[in-house]
mmCIF file of C-alpha atoms in Angstrom:
data_model
loop_
_atom_site.group_PDB
_atom_site.id
_atom_site.type_symbol
_atom_site.label_atom_id
_atom_site.label_comp_id
_atom_site.label_asym_id
_atom_site.label_seq_id
_atom_site.Cartn_x
_atom_site.Cartn_y
_atom_site.Cartn_z
ATOM 1 C CA MET A 1 0.267 -26.133 28.091
ATOM 2 C CA SER A 2 -0.588 -24.659 24.716
ATOM 3 C CA THR A 3 1.518 -26.150 21.928
ATOM 4 C CA ILE A 4 -0.002 -24.999 18.643
ATOM 5 C CA LEU A 5 3.104 -24.638 16.476
ATOM 6 C CA PHE A 6 3.141 -24.425 12.682
ATOM 7 C CA HIS A 7 5.416 -27.020 11.071
ATOM 8 C CA GLU A 8 5.437 -25.619 7.532
ATOM 9 C CA ILE A 9 6.522 -22.371 5.923
ATOM 10 C CA VAL A 10 3.193 -22.012 4.129
ATOM 11 C CA TYR A 11 0.076 -23.627 5.563
ATOM 12 C CA GLY A 12 -3.666 -23.644 4.962
ATOM 13 C CA PRO A 13 -5.748 -21.981 3.748
ATOM 14 C CA ILE A 14 -7.575 -21.866 7.059
ATOM 15 C CA HIS A 15 -10.656 -19.890 8.034
ATOM 16 C CA SER A 16 -9.786 -16.819 10.071
ATOM 17 C CA ARG A 17 -12.587 -15.319 12.146
ATOM 18 C CA ARG A 18 -11.246 -11.860 11.296
ATOM 19 C CA MET A 19 -9.930 -12.208 7.724
ATOM 20 C CA GLY A 20 -11.733 -15.045 5.925
ATOM 21 C CA SER A 21 -9.873 -17.678 3.873
ATOM 22 C CA SER A 22 -6.263 -17.184 4.946
ATOM 23 C CA LEU A 23 -3.043 -18.740 3.662
ATOM 24 C CA GLY A 24 -0.617 -18.674 6.579
ATOM 25 C CA VAL A 25 3.107 -17.957 6.332
ATOM 26 C CA ASN A 26 5.531 -18.938 9.104
ATOM 27 C CA LEU A 27 8.999 -17.352 8.821
ATOM 28 C CA LEU A 28 10.086 -18.856 12.147
ATOM 29 C CA PRO A 29 11.441 -22.236 13.321
ATOM 30 C CA TYR A 30 9.149 -25.223 12.781
ATOM 31 C CA ASN A 31 9.746 -26.749 16.213
ATOM 32 C CA GLY A 32 9.936 -23.680 18.440
ATOM 33 C CA LYS A 33 8.840 -20.140 19.137
ATOM 34 C CA PHE A 34 10.771 -16.974 18.288
ATOM 35 C CA CYS A 35 9.174 -13.751 19.491
ATOM 36 C CA SER A 36 9.853 -10.289 20.887
ATOM 37 C CA PHE A 37 6.783 -10.693 23.134
ATOM 38 C CA ASP A 38 5.862 -13.528 25.498
ATOM 39 C CA CYS A 39 2.102 -13.014 25.720
ATOM 40 C CA ILE A 40 0.268 -14.929 28.416
ATOM 41 C CA TYR A 41 -2.511 -15.736 25.929
ATOM 42 C CA CYS A 42 -0.332 -16.889 22.993
ATOM 43 C CA GLU A 43 -1.555 -20.088 21.339
ATOM 44 C CA CYS A 44 2.090 -21.007 20.628
ATOM 45 C CA GLY A 45 2.885 -21.148 24.353
ATOM 46 C CA PHE A 46 5.521 -19.412 26.458
ATOM 47 C CA ASN A 47 8.906 -18.633 24.911
ATOM 48 C CA LYS A 48 10.808 -20.619 27.558
ATOM 49 C CA ASP A 49 8.923 -23.815 26.744
ATOM 50 C CA PHE A 50 9.694 -23.818 23.021
ATOM 51 C CA ARG A 51 13.282 -22.651 22.638
ATOM 52 C CA THR A 52 15.029 -24.112 19.603
ATOM 53 C CA GLN A 53 18.380 -23.988 17.827
ATOM 54 C CA GLU A 54 16.776 -24.593 14.435
ATOM 55 C CA LYS A 55 17.563 -21.962 11.815
ATOM 56 C CA LEU A 56 14.959 -19.724 10.221
ATOM 57 C CA PRO A 57 13.894 -20.660 6.678
ATOM 58 C CA ASP A 58 15.884 -18.668 4.153
ATOM 59 C CA ARG A 59 14.362 -16.255 1.645
ATOM 60 C CA GLU A 60 14.746 -18.644 -1.286
ATOM 61 C CA ASN A 61 12.963 -21.468 0.517
ATOM 62 C CA VAL A 62 10.130 -19.173 1.525
ATOM 63 C CA ARG A 63 9.686 -17.998 -2.069
ATOM 64 C CA ALA A 64 9.734 -21.566 -3.404
ATOM 65 C CA ALA A 65 7.196 -22.771 -0.825
ATOM 66 C CA MET A 66 4.980 -19.778 -1.505
ATOM 67 C CA GLU A 67 5.041 -20.213 -5.283
ATOM 68 C CA ASP A 68 4.407 -23.949 -5.071
ATOM 69 C CA LYS A 69 1.367 -23.407 -2.845
ATOM 70 C CA LEU A 70 -0.071 -20.514 -4.853
ATOM 71 C CA GLN A 71 0.320 -22.453 -8.115
ATOM 72 C CA SER A 72 -1.518 -25.409 -6.596
ATOM 73 C CA LEU A 73 -4.353 -23.288 -5.200
ATOM 74 C CA HIS A 74 -4.670 -21.422 -8.502
ATOM 75 C CA ARG A 75 -5.016 -24.702 -10.445
ATOM 76 C CA GLU A 76 -7.664 -25.880 -7.981
ATOM 77 C CA GLY A 77 -9.636 -22.642 -8.288
ATOM 78 C CA VAL A 78 -9.514 -22.046 -4.534
ATOM 79 C CA ASN A 79 -10.865 -18.751 -3.205
ATOM 80 C CA LEU A 80 -8.173 -16.974 -1.199
ATOM 81 C CA ASP A 81 -8.985 -13.810 0.727
ATOM 82 C CA VAL A 82 -5.632 -13.121 2.338
ATOM 83 C CA ILE A 83 -2.026 -14.238 2.726
ATOM 84 C CA THR A 84 -1.193 -13.812 6.401
ATOM 85 C CA PHE A 85 2.255 -13.596 7.979
ATOM 86 C CA ALA A 86 2.041 -14.819 11.591
ATOM 87 C CA GLY A 87 3.381 -18.270 12.531
ATOM 88 C CA ASN A 88 5.398 -19.285 15.578
ATOM 89 C CA GLY A 89 6.079 -15.823 16.950
ATOM 90 C CA GLU A 90 6.983 -12.444 15.453
ATOM 91 C CA PRO A 91 7.430 -12.502 11.644
ATOM 92 C CA THR A 92 9.253 -9.166 11.410
ATOM 93 C CA MET A 93 12.180 -10.667 13.364
ATOM 94 C CA HIS A 94 13.255 -12.549 10.222
ATOM 95 C CA PRO A 95 16.403 -10.813 8.912
ATOM 96 C CA HIS A 96 15.086 -10.944 5.327
ATOM 97 C CA PHE A 97 11.518 -9.938 6.132
ATOM 98 C CA ALA A 98 11.544 -6.983 3.718
ATOM 99 C CA GLY A 99 12.783 -9.077 0.778
ATOM 100 C CA ILE A 100 10.276 -11.827 1.551
ATOM 101 C CA ILE A 101 7.471 -9.264 1.440
ATOM 102 C CA ASP A 102 8.699 -8.098 -1.982
ATOM 103 C CA ASP A 103 8.717 -11.716 -3.219
ATOM 104 C CA THR A 104 5.219 -12.291 -1.823
ATOM 105 C CA ILE A 105 3.824 -9.217 -3.550
ATOM 106 C CA THR A 106 5.283 -10.388 -6.879
ATOM 107 C CA LEU A 107 3.812 -13.893 -6.500
ATOM 108 C CA ARG A 108 0.471 -12.597 -5.262
ATOM 109 C CA ASN A 109 0.189 -10.308 -8.286
ATOM 110 C CA LEU A 110 0.934 -13.253 -10.573
ATOM 111 C CA TYR A 111 -1.426 -15.876 -9.138
ATOM 112 C CA PHE A 112 -4.008 -14.134 -6.905
ATOM 113 C CA PRO A 113 -4.020 -10.396 -7.752
ATOM 114 C CA GLN A 114 -7.197 -9.749 -5.737
ATOM 115 C CA THR A 115 -5.836 -11.359 -2.571
ATOM 116 C CA ARG A 116 -4.679 -9.099 0.262
ATOM 117 C CA ILE A 117 -1.419 -9.503 2.174
ATOM 118 C CA SER A 118 -1.585 -9.137 5.954
ATOM 119 C CA VAL A 119 1.109 -9.099 8.619
ATOM 120 C CA LEU A 120 0.220 -9.720 12.262
ATOM 121 C CA THR A 121 2.934 -8.042 14.307
ATOM 122 C CA ASP A 122 3.596 -6.889 17.861
ATOM 123 C CA GLY A 123 5.031 -3.732 16.275
ATOM 124 C CA PHE A 124 8.282 -3.617 18.207
ATOM 125 C CA HIS A 125 10.457 -3.848 15.076
ATOM 126 C CA VAL A 126 8.652 -1.042 13.252
ATOM 127 C CA SER A 127 11.610 1.034 14.451
ATOM 128 C CA LYS A 128 13.759 -0.704 11.817
ATOM 129 C CA PRO A 129 13.553 1.221 8.509
ATOM 130 C CA ALA A 130 13.408 -1.934 6.354
ATOM 131 C CA VAL A 131 10.565 -3.403 8.433
ATOM 132 C CA PHE A 132 8.638 -0.131 8.394
ATOM 133 C CA GLU A 133 8.947 0.237 4.622
ATOM 134 C CA ALA A 134 7.926 -3.399 4.072
ATOM 135 C CA LEU A 135 4.841 -3.029 6.263
ATOM 136 C CA LYS A 136 3.836 0.059 4.297
ATOM 137 C CA LYS A 137 3.759 -2.090 1.131
ATOM 138 C CA VAL A 138 1.317 -4.715 2.402
ATOM 139 C CA ASP A 139 -2.461 -4.316 2.294
ATOM 140 C CA ASN A 140 -2.989 -4.937 5.988
ATOM 141 C CA PRO A 141 -0.235 -4.084 8.456
ATOM 142 C CA ILE A 142 -1.960 -5.252 11.666
ATOM 143 C CA LEU A 143 -0.200 -3.735 14.672
ATOM 144 C CA LYS A 144 -0.770 -4.800 18.276
ATOM 145 C CA LEU A 145 -1.510 -2.610 21.286
ATOM 146 C CA ASP A 146 -3.281 -4.335 24.181
ATOM 147 C CA SER A 147 -3.186 -1.482 26.691
ATOM 148 C CA ALA A 148 -2.344 2.193 27.082
ATOM 149 C CA PHE A 149 -0.356 1.423 30.250
ATOM 150 C CA ASP A 150 3.197 0.044 30.342
ATOM 151 C CA GLU A 151 2.431 -1.915 33.503
ATOM 152 C CA THR A 152 -0.479 -3.731 31.867
ATOM 153 C CA VAL A 153 1.510 -4.466 28.699
ATOM 154 C CA ARG A 154 4.324 -5.916 30.804
ATOM 155 C CA LEU A 155 1.806 -8.143 32.572
ATOM 156 C CA ILE A 156 -0.131 -9.306 29.476
ATOM 157 C CA ASN A 157 2.388 -9.126 26.610
ATOM 158 C CA ARG A 158 5.669 -9.374 28.550
ATOM 159 C CA PRO A 159 7.930 -7.740 25.912
ATOM 160 C CA VAL A 160 11.414 -9.219 25.938
ATOM 161 C CA SER A 161 13.141 -5.860 25.516
ATOM 162 C CA ARG A 162 13.327 -3.465 28.433
ATOM 163 C CA GLN A 163 13.210 -0.638 25.885
ATOM 164 C CA TYR A 164 9.546 -1.293 25.148
ATOM 165 C CA SER A 165 7.116 1.442 26.096
ATOM 166 C CA VAL A 166 3.592 2.288 24.961
ATOM 167 C CA ALA A 167 4.639 5.887 24.248
ATOM 168 C CA ARG A 168 7.373 4.633 21.900
ATOM 169 C CA GLN A 169 4.950 2.328 20.102
ATOM 170 C CA VAL A 170 2.381 5.071 19.646
ATOM 171 C CA GLU A 171 4.973 7.319 18.013
ATOM 172 C CA LEU A 172 6.068 4.467 15.721
ATOM 173 C CA TYR A 173 2.474 3.720 14.737
ATOM 174 C CA LYS A 174 1.739 7.363 14.006
ATOM 175 C CA ARG A 175 4.365 7.198 11.248
ATOM 176 C CA PHE A 176 1.884 5.149 9.204
ATOM 177 C CA ASN A 177 -0.388 8.230 8.989
ATOM 178 C CA GLY A 178 -3.437 6.088 9.695
ATOM 179 C CA ALA A 179 -2.670 3.459 7.022
ATOM 180 C CA PHE A 180 -2.688 0.511 9.417
ATOM 181 C CA ILE A 181 -5.020 -1.718 11.413
ATOM 182 C CA LEU A 182 -4.804 -1.669 15.199
ATOM 183 C CA GLN A 183 -5.336 -5.017 16.927
ATOM 184 C CA THR A 184 -6.247 -5.293 20.609
ATOM 185 C CA MET A 185 -6.880 -8.374 22.727
ATOM 186 C CA PHE A 186 -9.270 -7.789 25.643
ATOM 187 C CA LEU A 187 -9.299 -10.347 28.445
ATOM 188 C CA ARG A 188 -9.726 -10.895 32.161
ATOM 189 C CA GLY A 189 -8.354 -13.279 34.741
ATOM 190 C CA GLU A 190 -5.264 -13.797 36.855
ATOM 191 C CA PHE A 191 -1.600 -14.549 36.227
ATOM 192 C CA GLU A 192 1.067 -15.245 38.830
ATOM 193 C CA GLY A 193 -1.190 -13.916 41.560
ATOM 194 C CA ARG A 194 -1.974 -10.632 39.781
ATOM 195 C CA LYS A 195 -5.413 -9.641 38.533
ATOM 196 C CA ILE A 196 -5.762 -8.960 34.825
ATOM 197 C CA ASP A 197 -8.529 -6.896 33.266
ATOM 198 C CA ASN A 198 -7.947 -4.465 30.413
ATOM 199 C CA THR A 199 -11.706 -3.891 30.010
ATOM 200 C CA THR A 200 -12.009 -1.578 33.019
ATOM 201 C CA ARG A 201 -13.193 1.994 32.528
ATOM 202 C CA GLU A 202 -9.680 3.316 33.227
ATOM 203 C CA GLU A 203 -8.052 0.941 30.744
ATOM 204 C CA VAL A 204 -10.581 1.503 27.967
ATOM 205 C CA SER A 205 -10.635 5.267 28.388
ATOM 206 C CA ALA A 206 -6.835 5.528 28.132
ATOM 207 C CA TRP A 207 -6.753 3.114 25.177
ATOM 208 C CA LEU A 208 -9.441 5.134 23.359
ATOM 209 C CA GLY A 209 -7.320 8.224 23.835
ATOM 210 C CA LEU A 210 -4.437 6.537 22.025
ATOM 211 C CA VAL A 211 -6.722 5.289 19.263
ATOM 212 C CA ARG A 212 -7.874 8.873 18.749
ATOM 213 C CA GLU A 213 -4.240 9.981 18.603
ATOM 214 C CA MET A 214 -3.030 7.270 16.192
ATOM 215 C CA LYS A 215 -6.100 7.351 13.905
ATOM 216 C CA PRO A 216 -5.819 3.821 12.436
ATOM 217 C CA ARG A 217 -8.001 3.096 9.429
ATOM 218 C CA GLU A 218 -9.495 0.111 11.266
ATOM 219 C CA VAL A 219 -9.496 -1.457 14.728
ATOM 220 C CA MET A 220 -9.733 -5.206 15.392
ATOM 221 C CA ILE A 221 -11.122 -5.993 18.820
ATOM 222 C CA TYR A 222 -10.960 -9.609 19.897
ATOM 223 C CA THR A 223 -10.680 -11.941 22.866
ATOM 224 C CA ILE A 224 -9.355 -15.414 23.682
ATOM 225 C CA ASP A 225 -10.351 -18.081 21.158
ATOM 226 C CA ARG A 226 -7.880 -20.941 21.721
ATOM 227 C CA GLU A 227 -6.040 -22.611 24.579
ATOM 228 C CA THR A 228 -3.711 -20.281 26.457
ATOM 229 C CA PRO A 229 -0.487 -21.124 28.319
ATOM 230 C CA ALA A 230 -1.695 -19.140 31.355
ATOM 231 C CA LYS A 231 -4.654 -21.137 32.638
ATOM 232 C CA GLN A 232 -6.546 -18.565 34.699
ATOM 233 C CA LEU A 233 -7.582 -16.321 31.826
ATOM 234 C CA GLU A 234 -11.127 -15.560 30.715
ATOM 235 C CA LYS A 235 -12.759 -14.273 27.567
ATOM 236 C CA ALA A 236 -13.972 -10.699 27.641
ATOM 237 C CA PRO A 237 -17.781 -10.851 27.245
ATOM 238 C CA LEU A 238 -19.034 -10.174 23.729
ATOM 239 C CA GLU A 239 -21.290 -7.373 24.942
ATOM 240 C CA VAL A 240 -18.252 -5.629 26.451
ATOM 241 C CA LEU A 241 -16.349 -5.946 23.188
ATOM 242 C CA ARG A 242 -19.290 -4.508 21.281
ATOM 243 C CA GLU A 243 -19.588 -1.606 23.701
ATOM 244 C CA ILE A 244 -15.890 -0.785 23.252
ATOM 245 C CA ALA A 245 -16.311 -1.088 19.485
ATOM 246 C CA SER A 246 -19.196 1.384 19.518
ATOM 247 C CA LEU A 247 -16.948 3.959 21.195
ATOM 248 C CA VAL A 248 -14.322 3.484 18.469
ATOM 249 C CA GLU A 249 -16.933 3.686 15.718
ATOM 250 C CA ALA A 250 -18.147 6.966 17.204
ATOM 251 C CA MET A 251 -14.746 8.359 16.136
ATOM 252 C CA GLY A 252 -15.529 7.369 12.554
ATOM 253 C CA ILE A 253 -13.141 4.382 12.600
ATOM 254 C CA LYS A 254 -14.199 1.022 11.172
ATOM 255 C CA THR A 255 -14.201 -1.660 13.869
ATOM 256 C CA VAL A 256 -14.259 -5.464 13.647
ATOM 257 C CA VAL A 257 -15.222 -7.538 16.706
ATOM 258 C CA ALA A 258 -14.306 -11.209 17.191
ATOM 259 C CA GLY A 259 -15.800 -12.615 20.378
#
């Protein structure tokens, strides 16, 4: 069982294979997982295994933890590429997410004005006006879409809401007018007796069609890097990732590959 949970509001910096020196921010419970998805590859484990009654950190505590850490790193002369909101689930589920982003921008401008702010999100809550406006303010709104097919998304990402659909997400993402980064996990394997492979010609072709429609400024293509709660999963081969990336780059879209 994968049990990588973050026990602080602000942690790191750590080295991210996609973003460099990254200061992590966890707006979710320290001892559990809180997410609108239940991905079979999530390093934090399955939702059912990490339920908690612990409250979310409030906005004031997040600001205080952030300022304390940024002050310390500034005194030490640490190089910081990015402040990344991720943590133990979906950061945009925090009821004060928009205000916390405003606080983070203010503190970033004070201590590390060259540092980017990134949010890793499954994108479901982009439908909320406050979340959408907050994501528009950050440097890197990184929005997930692992397949063009609802059936595949329900197998790999297992969204909690029955209202989830790929078509809905595409329309929400198009509201950014290309000012976002699309993130896609490619993998193979088996889960609960069902074959998983979103690298097939059918999957990739349909996904490319949506990329062409959404026109993100960048696409992050990656595969499994850490322990997964579903044990019969496999990395997508690096050569496959690079081939998919070349098809995206042919559209004139910057692509980053993490194998």
